[in-house]
Short mmCIF file of C-alpha atoms in Angstrom, two decimals:
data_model
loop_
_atom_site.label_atom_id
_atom_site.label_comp_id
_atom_site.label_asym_id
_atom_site.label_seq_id
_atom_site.Cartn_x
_atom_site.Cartn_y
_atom_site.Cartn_z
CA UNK D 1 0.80 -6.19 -1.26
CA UNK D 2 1.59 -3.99 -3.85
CA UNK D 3 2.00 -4.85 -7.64
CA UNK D 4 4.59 -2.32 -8.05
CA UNK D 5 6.34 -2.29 -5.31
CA UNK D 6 7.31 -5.94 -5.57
CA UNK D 7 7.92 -5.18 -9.48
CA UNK D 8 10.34 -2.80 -8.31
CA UNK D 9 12.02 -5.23 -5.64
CA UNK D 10 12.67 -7.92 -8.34
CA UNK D 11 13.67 -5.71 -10.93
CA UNK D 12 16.56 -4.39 -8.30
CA UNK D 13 17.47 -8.26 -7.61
CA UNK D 14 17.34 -9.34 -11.46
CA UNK D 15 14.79 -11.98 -11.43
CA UNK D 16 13.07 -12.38 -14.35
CA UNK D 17 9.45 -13.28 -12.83
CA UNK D 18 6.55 -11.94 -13.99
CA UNK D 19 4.75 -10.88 -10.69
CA UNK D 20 1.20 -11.42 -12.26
CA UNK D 21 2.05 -14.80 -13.50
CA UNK D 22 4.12 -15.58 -10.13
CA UNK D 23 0.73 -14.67 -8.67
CA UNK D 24 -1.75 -16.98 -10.26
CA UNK D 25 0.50 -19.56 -9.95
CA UNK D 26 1.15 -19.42 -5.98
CA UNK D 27 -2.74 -18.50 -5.91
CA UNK D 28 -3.30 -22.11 -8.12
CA UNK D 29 -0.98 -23.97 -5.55
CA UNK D 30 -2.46 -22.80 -2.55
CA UNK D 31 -5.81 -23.69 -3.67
CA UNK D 32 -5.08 -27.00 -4.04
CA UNK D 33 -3.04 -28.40 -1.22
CA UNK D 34 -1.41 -26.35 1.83
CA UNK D 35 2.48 -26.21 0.53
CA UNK D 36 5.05 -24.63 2.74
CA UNK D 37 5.81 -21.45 2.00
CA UNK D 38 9.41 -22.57 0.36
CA UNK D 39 8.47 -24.67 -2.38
CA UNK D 40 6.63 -21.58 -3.58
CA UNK D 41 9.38 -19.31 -4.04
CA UNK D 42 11.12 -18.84 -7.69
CA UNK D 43 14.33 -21.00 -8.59
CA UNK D 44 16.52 -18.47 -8.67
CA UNK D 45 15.04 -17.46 -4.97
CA UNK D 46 14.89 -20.44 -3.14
CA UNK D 47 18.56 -21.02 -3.28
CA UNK D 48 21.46 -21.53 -0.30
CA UNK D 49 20.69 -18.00 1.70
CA UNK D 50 24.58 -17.36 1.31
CA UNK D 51 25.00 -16.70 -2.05
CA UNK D 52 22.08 -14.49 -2.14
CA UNK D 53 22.33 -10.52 -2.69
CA UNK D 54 20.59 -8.43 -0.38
CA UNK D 55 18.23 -7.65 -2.88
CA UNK D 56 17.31 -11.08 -3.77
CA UNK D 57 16.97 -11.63 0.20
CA UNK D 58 14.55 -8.39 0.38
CA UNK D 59 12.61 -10.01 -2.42
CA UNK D 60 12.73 -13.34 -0.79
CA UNK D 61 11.00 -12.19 2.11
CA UNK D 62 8.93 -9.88 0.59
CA UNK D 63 7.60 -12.93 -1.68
CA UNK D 64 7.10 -14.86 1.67
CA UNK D 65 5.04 -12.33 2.86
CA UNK D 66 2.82 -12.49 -0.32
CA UNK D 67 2.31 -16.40 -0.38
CA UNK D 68 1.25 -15.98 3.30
CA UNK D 69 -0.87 -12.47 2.28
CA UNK D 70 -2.90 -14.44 -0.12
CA UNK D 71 -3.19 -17.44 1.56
CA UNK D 72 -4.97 -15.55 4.33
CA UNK D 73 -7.13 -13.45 2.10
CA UNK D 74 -8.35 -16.76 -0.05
CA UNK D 75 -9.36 -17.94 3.65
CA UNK D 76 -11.36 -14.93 4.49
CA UNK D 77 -15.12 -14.50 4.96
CA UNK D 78 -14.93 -11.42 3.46
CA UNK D 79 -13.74 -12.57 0.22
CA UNK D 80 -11.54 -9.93 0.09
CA UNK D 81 -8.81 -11.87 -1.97
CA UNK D 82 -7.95 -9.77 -5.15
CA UNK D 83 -5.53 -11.08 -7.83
CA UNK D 84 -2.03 -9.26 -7.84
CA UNK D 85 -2.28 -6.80 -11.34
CA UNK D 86 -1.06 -4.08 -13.00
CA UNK D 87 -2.42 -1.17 -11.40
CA UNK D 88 -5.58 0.87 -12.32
CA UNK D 89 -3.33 3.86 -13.62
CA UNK D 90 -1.91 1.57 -15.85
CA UNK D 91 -3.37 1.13 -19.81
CA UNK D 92 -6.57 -0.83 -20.18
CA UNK D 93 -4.33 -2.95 -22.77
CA UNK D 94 -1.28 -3.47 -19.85
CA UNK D 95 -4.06 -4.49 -17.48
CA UNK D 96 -5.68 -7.10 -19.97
CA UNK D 97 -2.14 -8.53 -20.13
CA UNK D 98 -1.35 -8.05 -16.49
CA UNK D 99 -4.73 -10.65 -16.05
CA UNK D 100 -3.82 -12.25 -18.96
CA UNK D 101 -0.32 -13.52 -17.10
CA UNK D 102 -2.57 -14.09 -14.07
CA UNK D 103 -4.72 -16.78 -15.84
CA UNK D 104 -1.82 -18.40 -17.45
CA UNK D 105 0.29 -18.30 -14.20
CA UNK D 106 -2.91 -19.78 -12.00
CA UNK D 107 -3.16 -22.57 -14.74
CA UNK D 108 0.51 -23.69 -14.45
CA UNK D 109 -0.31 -23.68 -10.44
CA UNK D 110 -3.01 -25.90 -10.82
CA UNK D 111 -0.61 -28.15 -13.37
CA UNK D 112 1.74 -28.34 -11.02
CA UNK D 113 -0.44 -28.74 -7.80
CA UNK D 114 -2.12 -31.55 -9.61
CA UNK D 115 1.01 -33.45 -10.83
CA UNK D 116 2.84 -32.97 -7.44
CA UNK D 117 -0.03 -34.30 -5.33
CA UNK D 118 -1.98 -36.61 -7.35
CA UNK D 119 -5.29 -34.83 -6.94
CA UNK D 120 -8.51 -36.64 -7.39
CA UNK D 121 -12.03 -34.52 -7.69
CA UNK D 122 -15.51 -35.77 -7.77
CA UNK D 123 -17.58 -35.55 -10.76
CA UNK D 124 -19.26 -32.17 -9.32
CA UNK D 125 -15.92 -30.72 -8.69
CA UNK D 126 -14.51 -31.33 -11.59
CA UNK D 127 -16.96 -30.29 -13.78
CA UNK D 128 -17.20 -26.59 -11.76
CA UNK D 129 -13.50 -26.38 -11.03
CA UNK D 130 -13.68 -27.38 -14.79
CA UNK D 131 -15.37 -24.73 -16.31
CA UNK D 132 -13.73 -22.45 -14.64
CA UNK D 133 -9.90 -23.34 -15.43
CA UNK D 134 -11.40 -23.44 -18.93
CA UNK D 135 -12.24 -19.61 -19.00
CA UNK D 136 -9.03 -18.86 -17.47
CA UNK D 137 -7.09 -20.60 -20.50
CA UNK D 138 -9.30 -18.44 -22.52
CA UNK D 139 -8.77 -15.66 -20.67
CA UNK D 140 -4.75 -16.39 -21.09
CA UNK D 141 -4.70 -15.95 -24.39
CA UNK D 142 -5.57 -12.31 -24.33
CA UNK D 143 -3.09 -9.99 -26.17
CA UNK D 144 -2.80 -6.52 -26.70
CA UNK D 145 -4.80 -6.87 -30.09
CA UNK D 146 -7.64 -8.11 -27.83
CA UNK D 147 -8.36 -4.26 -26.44
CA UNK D 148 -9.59 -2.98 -29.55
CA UNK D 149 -11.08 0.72 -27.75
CA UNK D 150 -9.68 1.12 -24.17
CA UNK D 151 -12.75 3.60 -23.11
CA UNK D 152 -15.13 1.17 -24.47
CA UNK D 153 -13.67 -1.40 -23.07
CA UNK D 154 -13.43 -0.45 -19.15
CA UNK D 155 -16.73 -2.12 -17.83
CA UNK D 156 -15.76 -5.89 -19.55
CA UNK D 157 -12.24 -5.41 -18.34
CA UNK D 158 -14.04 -5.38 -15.04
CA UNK D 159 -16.41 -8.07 -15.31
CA UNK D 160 -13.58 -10.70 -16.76
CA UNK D 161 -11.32 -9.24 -13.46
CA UNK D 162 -14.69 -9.93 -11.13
CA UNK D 163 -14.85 -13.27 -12.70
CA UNK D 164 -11.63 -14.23 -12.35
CA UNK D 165 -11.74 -12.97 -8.83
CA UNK D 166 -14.44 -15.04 -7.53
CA UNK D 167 -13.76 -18.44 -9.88
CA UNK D 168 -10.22 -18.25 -7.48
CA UNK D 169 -12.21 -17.90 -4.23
CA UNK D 170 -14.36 -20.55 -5.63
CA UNK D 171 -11.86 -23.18 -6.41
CA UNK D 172 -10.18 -22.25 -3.19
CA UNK D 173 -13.36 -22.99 -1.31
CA UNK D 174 -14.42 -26.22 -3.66
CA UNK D 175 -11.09 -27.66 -2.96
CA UNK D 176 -11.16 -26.89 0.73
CA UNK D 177 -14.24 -29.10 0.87
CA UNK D 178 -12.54 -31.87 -0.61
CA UNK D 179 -9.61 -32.19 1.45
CA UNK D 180 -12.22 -31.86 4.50
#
């Protein structure tokens, strides 16, 4: 899927989402329990299909598509699941906030995937599943003061994005062996 071409899609069906956030959160859900598809989807989305507009229904599915997308890619071999961001033509600083909304979005997922299914971890668990929820609150907290020199800047950019990258896969796969 495409980060702007669902940006596009909601802002033609005026809902006020933030498609990074939305992403980290479905991402943070999905790790921790299979939900349907459904209970994923946006308030303003998930409403009686009649008083929809066609736009909202486009986005709908298109959003459908995504939670299934991702789902499939945090279950590959390949590990070829890739947070949804701002593109690379974008500013280093829009990026950082792009990931930024990620991080925060993935830790309301996990919030809410914890509180809706009373999840318990073991001692290892937690303390890896842990660590890494911790850097993504730090990482959350990144604002657009936080790029002080976008050529210098590139290469960490990268490494935080790798991180983040693999800590999902990781909790995906941790939890997966828990519910196993």
């Amino acid at each position: 899927m495409n980060f702007e071409y669902i940006d596009q899609i909601r802002q033609k069906a005026g809902i006020s989402i933030d498609v990074s956030e939305y992403h980290g959160k479905i991402c943070a859900c999905l790790c921790f329990e299979n939900l349907e598809a459904e209970t994923l989807l946006p308030e303003e989305i998930n409403a009686d299909i009649s008083s929809l507009s066609s736009e909202t229904m486009k986005l709908k599915d298109i959003l459908l598509d995504l939670i299934a997308e991702t789902l499939e890619k945090l279950n590959d071999t390949e590990m070829t699941f890739y947070p949804l961001l701002s593109p690379d033509s974008e500013s280093l600083t829009n990026r950082t906030l792009s990931l930024s909304s990620w991080c925060a979005g993935f830790i309301d997922g996990v919030g809410l995937a914890v509180a809706q299914k009373n999840i318990s971890m073991n001692p290892a668990e937690q303390d890896i599943i842990g660590e890494i929820i911790e850097d993504f609150s730090q990482i959350s907290k990144l604002t657009s003061a936080s790029v002080m020199n976008e050529g210098g800047e590139e290469l960490a950019y990268m490494e935080v994005l790798e991180y983040v990258r693999v800590g999902a896969q990781l909790i995906f796969e941790e939890s997966k062996v828990t519910k196993s």
